[in-house]
Coordinates of C-alpha atoms in Angstrom, one line a residue:
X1248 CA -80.7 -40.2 -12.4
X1249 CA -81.6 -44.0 -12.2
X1250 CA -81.0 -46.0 -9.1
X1251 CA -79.8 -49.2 -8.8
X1252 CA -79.4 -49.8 -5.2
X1253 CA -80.9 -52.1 -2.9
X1254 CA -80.9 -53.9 0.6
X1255 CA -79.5 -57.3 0.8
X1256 CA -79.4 -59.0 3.9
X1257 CA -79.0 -55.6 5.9
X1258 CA -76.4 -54.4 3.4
X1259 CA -76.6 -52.1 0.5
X1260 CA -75.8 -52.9 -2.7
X1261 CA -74.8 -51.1 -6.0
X1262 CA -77.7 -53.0 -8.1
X1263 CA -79.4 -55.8 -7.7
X1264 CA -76.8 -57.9 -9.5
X1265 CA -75.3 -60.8 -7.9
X1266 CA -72.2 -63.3 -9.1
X1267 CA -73.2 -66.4 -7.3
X1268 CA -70.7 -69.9 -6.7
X1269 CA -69.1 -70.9 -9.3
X1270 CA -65.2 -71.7 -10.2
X1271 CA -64.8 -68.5 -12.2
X1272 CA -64.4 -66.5 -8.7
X1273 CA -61.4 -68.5 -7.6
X1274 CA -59.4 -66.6 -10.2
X1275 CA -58.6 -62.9 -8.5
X1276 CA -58.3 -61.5 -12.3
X1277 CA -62.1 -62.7 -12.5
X1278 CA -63.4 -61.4 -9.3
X1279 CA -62.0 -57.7 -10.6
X1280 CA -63.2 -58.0 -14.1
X1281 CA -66.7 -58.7 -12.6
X1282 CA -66.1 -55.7 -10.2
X1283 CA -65.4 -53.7 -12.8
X1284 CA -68.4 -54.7 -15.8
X1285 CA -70.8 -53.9 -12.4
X1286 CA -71.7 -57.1 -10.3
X1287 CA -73.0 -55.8 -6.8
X1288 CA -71.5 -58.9 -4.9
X1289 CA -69.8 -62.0 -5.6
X1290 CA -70.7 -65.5 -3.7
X1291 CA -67.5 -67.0 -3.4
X1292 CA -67.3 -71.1 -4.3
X1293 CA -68.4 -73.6 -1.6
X1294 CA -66.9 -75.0 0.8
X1295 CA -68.7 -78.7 1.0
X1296 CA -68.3 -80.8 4.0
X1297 CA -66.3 -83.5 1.3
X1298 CA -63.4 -80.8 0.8
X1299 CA -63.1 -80.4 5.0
X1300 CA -62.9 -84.1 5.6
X1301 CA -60.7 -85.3 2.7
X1302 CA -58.0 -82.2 3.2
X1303 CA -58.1 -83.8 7.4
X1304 CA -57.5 -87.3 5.7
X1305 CA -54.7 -86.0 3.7
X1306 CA -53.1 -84.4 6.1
X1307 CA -53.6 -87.4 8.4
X1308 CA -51.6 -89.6 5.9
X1309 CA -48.9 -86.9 5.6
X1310 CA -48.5 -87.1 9.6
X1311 CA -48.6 -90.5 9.8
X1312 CA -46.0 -90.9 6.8
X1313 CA -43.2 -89.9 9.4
X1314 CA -43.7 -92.0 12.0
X1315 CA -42.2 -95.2 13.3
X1316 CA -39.2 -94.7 11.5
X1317 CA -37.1 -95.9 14.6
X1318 CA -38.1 -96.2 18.5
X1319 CA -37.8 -92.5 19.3
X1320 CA -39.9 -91.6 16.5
X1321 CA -43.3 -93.9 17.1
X1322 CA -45.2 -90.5 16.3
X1323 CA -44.0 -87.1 15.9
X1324 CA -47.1 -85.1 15.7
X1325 CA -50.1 -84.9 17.9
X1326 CA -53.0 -86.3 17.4
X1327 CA -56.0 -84.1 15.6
X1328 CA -59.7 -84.8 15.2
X1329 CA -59.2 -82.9 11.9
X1330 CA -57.5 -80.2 10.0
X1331 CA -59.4 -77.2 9.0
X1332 CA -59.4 -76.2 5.1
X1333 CA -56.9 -73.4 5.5
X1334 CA -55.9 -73.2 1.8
X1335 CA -59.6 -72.5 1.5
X1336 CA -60.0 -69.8 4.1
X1337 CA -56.7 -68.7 3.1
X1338 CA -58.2 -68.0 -1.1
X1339 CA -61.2 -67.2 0.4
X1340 CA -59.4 -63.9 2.4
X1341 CA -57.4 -63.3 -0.8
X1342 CA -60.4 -62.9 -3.1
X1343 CA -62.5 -60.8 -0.3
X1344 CA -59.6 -58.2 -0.3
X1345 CA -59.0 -58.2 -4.2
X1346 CA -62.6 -56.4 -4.5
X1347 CA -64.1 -53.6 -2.7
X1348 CA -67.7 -54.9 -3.2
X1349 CA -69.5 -57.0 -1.1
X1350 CA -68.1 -60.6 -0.8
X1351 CA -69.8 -63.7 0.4
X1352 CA -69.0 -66.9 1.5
X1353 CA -71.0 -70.3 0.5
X1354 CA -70.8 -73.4 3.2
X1355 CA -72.5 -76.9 2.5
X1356 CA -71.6 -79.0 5.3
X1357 CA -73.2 -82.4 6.6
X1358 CA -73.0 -82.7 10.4
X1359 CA -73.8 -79.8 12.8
X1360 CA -70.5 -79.4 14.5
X1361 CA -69.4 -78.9 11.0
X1362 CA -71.4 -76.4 10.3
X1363 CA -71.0 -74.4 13.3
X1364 CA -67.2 -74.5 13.3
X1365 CA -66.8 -73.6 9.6
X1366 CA -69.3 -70.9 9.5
X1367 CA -67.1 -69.1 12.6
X1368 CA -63.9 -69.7 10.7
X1369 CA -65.5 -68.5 7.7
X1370 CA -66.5 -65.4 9.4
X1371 CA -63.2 -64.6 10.7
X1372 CA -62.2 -63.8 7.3
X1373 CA -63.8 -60.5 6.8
X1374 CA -66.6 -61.6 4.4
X1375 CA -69.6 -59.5 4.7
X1376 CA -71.9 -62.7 4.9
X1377 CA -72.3 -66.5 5.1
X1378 CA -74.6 -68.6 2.5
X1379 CA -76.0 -71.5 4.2
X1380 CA -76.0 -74.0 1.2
X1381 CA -79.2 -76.1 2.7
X1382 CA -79.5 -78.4 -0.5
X1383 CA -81.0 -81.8 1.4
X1384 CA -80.8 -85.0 -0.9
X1385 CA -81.6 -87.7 1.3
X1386 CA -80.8 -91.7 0.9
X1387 CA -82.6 -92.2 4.1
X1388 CA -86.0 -93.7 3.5
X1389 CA -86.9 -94.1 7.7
X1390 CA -85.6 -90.4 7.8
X1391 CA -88.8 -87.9 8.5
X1392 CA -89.5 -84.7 6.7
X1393 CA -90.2 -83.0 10.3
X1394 CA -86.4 -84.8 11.6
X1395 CA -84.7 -82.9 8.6
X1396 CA -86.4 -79.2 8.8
X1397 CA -85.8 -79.8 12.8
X1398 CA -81.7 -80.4 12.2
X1399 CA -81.6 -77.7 9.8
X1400 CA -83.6 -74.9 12.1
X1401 CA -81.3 -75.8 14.8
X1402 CA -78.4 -75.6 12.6
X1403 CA -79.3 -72.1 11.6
X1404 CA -79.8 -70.9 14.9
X1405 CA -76.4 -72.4 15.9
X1406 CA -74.4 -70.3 13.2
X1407 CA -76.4 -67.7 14.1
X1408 CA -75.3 -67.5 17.8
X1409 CA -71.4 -68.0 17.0
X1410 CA -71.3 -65.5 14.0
X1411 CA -71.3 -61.7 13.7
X1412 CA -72.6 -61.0 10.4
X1413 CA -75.9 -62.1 8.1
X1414 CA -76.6 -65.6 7.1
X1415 CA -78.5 -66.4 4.4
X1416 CA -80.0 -69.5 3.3
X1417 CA -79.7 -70.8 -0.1
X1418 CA -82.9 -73.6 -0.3
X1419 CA -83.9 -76.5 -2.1
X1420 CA -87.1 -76.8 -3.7
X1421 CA -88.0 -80.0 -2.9
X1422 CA -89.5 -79.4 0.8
X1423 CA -93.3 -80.4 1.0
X1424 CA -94.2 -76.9 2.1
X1425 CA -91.6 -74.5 1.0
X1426 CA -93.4 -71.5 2.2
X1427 CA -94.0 -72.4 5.4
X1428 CA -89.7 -73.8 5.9
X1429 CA -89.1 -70.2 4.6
X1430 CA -91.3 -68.5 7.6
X1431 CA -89.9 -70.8 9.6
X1432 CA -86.3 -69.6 8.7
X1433 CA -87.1 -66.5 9.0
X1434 CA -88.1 -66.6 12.6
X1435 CA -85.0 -68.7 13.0
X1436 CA -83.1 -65.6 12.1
X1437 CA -82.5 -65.7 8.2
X1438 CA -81.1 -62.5 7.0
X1439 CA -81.8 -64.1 3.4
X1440 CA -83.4 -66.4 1.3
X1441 CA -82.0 -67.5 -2.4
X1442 CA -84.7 -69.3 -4.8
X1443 CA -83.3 -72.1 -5.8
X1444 CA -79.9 -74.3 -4.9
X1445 CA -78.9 -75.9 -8.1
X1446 CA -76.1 -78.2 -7.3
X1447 CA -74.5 -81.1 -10.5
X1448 CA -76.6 -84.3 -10.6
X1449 CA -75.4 -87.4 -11.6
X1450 CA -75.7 -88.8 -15.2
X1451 CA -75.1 -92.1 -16.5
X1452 CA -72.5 -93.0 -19.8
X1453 CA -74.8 -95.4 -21.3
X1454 CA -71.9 -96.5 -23.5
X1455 CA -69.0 -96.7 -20.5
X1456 CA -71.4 -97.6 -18.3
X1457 CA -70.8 -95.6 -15.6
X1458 CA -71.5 -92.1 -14.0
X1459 CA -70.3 -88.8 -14.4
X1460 CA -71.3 -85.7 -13.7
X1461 CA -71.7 -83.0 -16.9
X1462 CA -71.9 -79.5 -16.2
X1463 CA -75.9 -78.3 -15.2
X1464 CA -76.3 -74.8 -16.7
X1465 CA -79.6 -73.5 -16.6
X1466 CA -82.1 -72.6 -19.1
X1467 CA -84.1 -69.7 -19.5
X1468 CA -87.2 -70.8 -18.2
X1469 CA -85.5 -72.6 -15.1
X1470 CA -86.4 -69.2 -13.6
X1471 CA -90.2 -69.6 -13.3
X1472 CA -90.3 -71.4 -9.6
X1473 CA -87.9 -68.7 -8.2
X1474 CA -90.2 -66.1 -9.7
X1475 CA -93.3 -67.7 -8.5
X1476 CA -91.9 -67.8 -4.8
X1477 CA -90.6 -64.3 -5.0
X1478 CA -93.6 -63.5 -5.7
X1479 CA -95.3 -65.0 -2.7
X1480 CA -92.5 -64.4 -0.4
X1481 CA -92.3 -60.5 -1.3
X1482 CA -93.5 -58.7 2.1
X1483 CA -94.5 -61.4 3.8
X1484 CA -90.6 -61.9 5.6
X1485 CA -88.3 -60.2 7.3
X1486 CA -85.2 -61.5 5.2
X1487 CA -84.6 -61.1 1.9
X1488 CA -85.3 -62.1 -1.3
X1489 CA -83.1 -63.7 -3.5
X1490 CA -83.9 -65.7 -6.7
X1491 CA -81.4 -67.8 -8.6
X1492 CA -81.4 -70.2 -11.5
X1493 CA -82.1 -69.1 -15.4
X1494 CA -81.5 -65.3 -14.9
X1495 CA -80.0 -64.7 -18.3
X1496 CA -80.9 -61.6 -19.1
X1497 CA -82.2 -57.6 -18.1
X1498 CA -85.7 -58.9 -19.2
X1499 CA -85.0 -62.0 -16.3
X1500 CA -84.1 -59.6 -13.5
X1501 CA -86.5 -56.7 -14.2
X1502 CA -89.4 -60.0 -13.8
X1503 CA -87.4 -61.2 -10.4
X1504 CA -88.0 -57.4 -9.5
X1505 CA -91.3 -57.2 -10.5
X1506 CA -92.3 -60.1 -8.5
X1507 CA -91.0 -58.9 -5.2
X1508 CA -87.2 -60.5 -5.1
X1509 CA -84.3 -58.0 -3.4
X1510 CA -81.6 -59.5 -5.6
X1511 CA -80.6 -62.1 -8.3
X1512 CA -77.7 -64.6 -8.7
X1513 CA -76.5 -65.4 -12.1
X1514 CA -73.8 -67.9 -13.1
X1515 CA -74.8 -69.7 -16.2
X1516 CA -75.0 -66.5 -18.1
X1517 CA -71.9 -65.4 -16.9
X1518 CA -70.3 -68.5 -18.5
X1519 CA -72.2 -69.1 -22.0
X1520 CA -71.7 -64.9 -22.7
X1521 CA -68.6 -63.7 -20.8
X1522 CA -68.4 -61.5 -17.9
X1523 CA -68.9 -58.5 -19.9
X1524 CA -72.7 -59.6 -20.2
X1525 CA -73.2 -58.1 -16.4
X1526 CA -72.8 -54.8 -18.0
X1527 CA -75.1 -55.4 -21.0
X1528 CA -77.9 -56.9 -18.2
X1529 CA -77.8 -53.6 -16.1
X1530 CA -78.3 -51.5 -19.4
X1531 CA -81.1 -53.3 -20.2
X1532 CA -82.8 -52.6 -16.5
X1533 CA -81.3 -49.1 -16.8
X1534 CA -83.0 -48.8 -20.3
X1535 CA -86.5 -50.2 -19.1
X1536 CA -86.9 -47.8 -16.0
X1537 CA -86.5 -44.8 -18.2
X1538 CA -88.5 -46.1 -20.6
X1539 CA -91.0 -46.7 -18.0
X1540 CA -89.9 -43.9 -15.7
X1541 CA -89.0 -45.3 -12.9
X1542 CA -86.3 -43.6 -11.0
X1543 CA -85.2 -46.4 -8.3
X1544 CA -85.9 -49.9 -7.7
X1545 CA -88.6 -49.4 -5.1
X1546 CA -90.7 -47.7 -7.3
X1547 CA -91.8 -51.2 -9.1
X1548 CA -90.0 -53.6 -6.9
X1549 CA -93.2 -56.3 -5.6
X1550 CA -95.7 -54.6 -8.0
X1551 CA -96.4 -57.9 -9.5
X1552 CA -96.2 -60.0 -6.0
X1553 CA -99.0 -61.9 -4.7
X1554 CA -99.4 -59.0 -1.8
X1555 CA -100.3 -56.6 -4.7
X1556 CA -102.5 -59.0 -6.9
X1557 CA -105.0 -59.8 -4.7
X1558 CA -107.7 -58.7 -7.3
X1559 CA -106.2 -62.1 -9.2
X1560 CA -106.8 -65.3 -7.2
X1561 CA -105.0 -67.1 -9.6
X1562 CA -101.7 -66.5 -10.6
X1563 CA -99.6 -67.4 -7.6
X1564 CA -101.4 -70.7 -7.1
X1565 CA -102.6 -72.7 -10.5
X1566 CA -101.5 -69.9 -12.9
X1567 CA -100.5 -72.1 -15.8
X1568 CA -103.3 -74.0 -16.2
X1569 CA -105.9 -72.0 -15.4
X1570 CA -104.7 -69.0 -17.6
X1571 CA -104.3 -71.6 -20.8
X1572 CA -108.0 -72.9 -20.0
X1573 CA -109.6 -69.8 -19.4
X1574 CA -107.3 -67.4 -21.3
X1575 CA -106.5 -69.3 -23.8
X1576 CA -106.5 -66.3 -26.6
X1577 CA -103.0 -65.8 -24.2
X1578 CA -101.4 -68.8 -25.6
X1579 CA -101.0 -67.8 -28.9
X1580 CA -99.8 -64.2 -28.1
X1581 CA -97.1 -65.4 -26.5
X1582 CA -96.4 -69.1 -27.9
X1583 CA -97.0 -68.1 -32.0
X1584 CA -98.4 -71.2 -33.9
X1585 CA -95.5 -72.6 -36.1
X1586 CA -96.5 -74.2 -39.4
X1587 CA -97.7 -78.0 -38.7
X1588 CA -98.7 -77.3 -34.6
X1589 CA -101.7 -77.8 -33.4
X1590 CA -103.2 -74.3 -32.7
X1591 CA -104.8 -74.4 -28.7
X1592 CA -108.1 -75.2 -29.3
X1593 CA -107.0 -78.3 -31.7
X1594 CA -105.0 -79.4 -29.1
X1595 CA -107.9 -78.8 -26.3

């Protein structure tokens, strides 16, 4: 009898299968069909600090939009600092009770009472966890890198102290020493850690001359940094391990496995093959541990990690390179010479 489950931020999980953020868990009839093909979990869509303060605008203008009709009516309403996203929190409830897996909410916000307030709110909802959605792109060129890692440690220990269930942080790769922002999460209080935020860039309409923002799905080898990190994260923090970006297939999460990560997030997949493709991803890990006879996910979980390759200096830290100069027999196995390439040592 195979089994799937695992430990994810303190909580058990089905498999290791996770729907992350996306617009296709807004829909309630979505969040059961993925329930039902086998997803673990379900992220539910962000809540960005944008949505909070334009909904507290709107509602501003509909306040103001009554007053000073006559002299007894200068205002009508009191003043607010700002109104909460309750139709969020409000969908956000729905979709958490529509399931009986494990749901999760996403917050990106921009200042710290932001952060803080939202991520109680959030937790009054019932969801079994809060995502941290610490994706940093800064326009600030005096700003520090030490400044930002400070504001975002303190903002983790904040949530931390006004919320009741796990927090996990979903991280950009751009820090100048990932691992050690990680550790340093994880004494924060982390219960998680998902490798890699992938949020829409902006493009440019050469012919229109303006911006616009297409949609980013990943590719399948978008997954390589997550694996790489998994790999030299895997039992060396408390929290857990999450990679995300390019997981397309069972091949793609048996590797995230392999290399020491707790859980994967897929979206892109999700959208290019349907929903039902969960189910055909969990065959395919099903199919390779009986093949392999495994019977559970600890019995090869980490077994390609950095903790467990010692015996290979390499491969964690300048793996590509030195495997195609020193190995370079491997390049052909798994990149086969089409007619009119170079083979390796032409190109060398």
């Amino acid at each position: 009898m195979i089994d799937l489950t695992t430990k994810y931020m303190g909580i058990t999980l089905k498999n290791p299968l996770i729907v992350g953020a996306s617009n296709l868990v807004q829909d309630v009839k979505n969040l059961k069909k993925l329930e039902q093909v086998g997803a673990s979990a379900i992220v539910y869509k962000s809540l960005f600090e944008e949505q909070i303060q334009l909904e507290s605008l709107e509602m501003q203008h509909d306040l103001e939009s009554y007053e000073n009709w006559d002299p007894e009516h200068a205002t009508l309403f009191p003043d607010i600092e700002h109104a909460g996203p309750a139709e969020f929190l409000m969908h956000l409830k729905e979709a958490r009770e529509a399931v009986q897996i494990p749901m999760f909410a996403s917050l990106n916000a921009v200042y710290e009472a932001s952060w803080i307030e939202y991520a109680k709110k959030i937790s009054e909802t019932g969801v079994a966890g809060i995502e941290l959605n610490f994706y940093h792109n800064e326009n600030d060129f005096d700003k520090t890198p030490d400044q930002i890692e400070k504001e975002q440690l303190h903002i983790i220990k904040k949530v931390k102290e006004v919320v009741d269930i796990p927090v996990s942080v979903k991280l950009s790769p751009y820090y100048t020493n990932s691992l050690r922002m990680v550790k340093q999460f994880d004494r924060a209080g982390a219960d998680a850690f998902i490798l890699f935020n992938r949020l829409f860039q902006p493009d440019i309409d050469i012919e229109n001359e303006e911006h616009h923002f297409p949609y980013n799905f990943s590719g399948r080898n978008d997954n390589r940094l997550a694996l790489r990190y998994a790999g030299l994260l895997h039992d060396n923090v408390r929290g857990s391990i999450c990679s995300n970006t390019g997981i397309h297939s069972g091949s793609d999460v048996i590797k995230m496995l392999l290399a020491g990560a707790d859980a994967v997030q897929v979206v892109s997949t999700i959208y290019r093959k349907g929903i039902s493709h969960i189910a055909t991803m969990l065959g395919a890990l099903e199919e390779w541990m009986i093949e392999k006879g495994y019977e559970k996910l600890s019995d090869f979980k980490g077994n390609l990690s950095s903790k467990k390759m010692q015996h290979d200096l390499f491969t964690y830290k300048r793996a590509q390179y030195v495997d195609i100069l020193l190995k370079s027999e491997n390049f052909n196995k798994y990149h086969p010479k089409n007619e009119g390439e170079l083979t390796s040592e032409e190109q060398w």
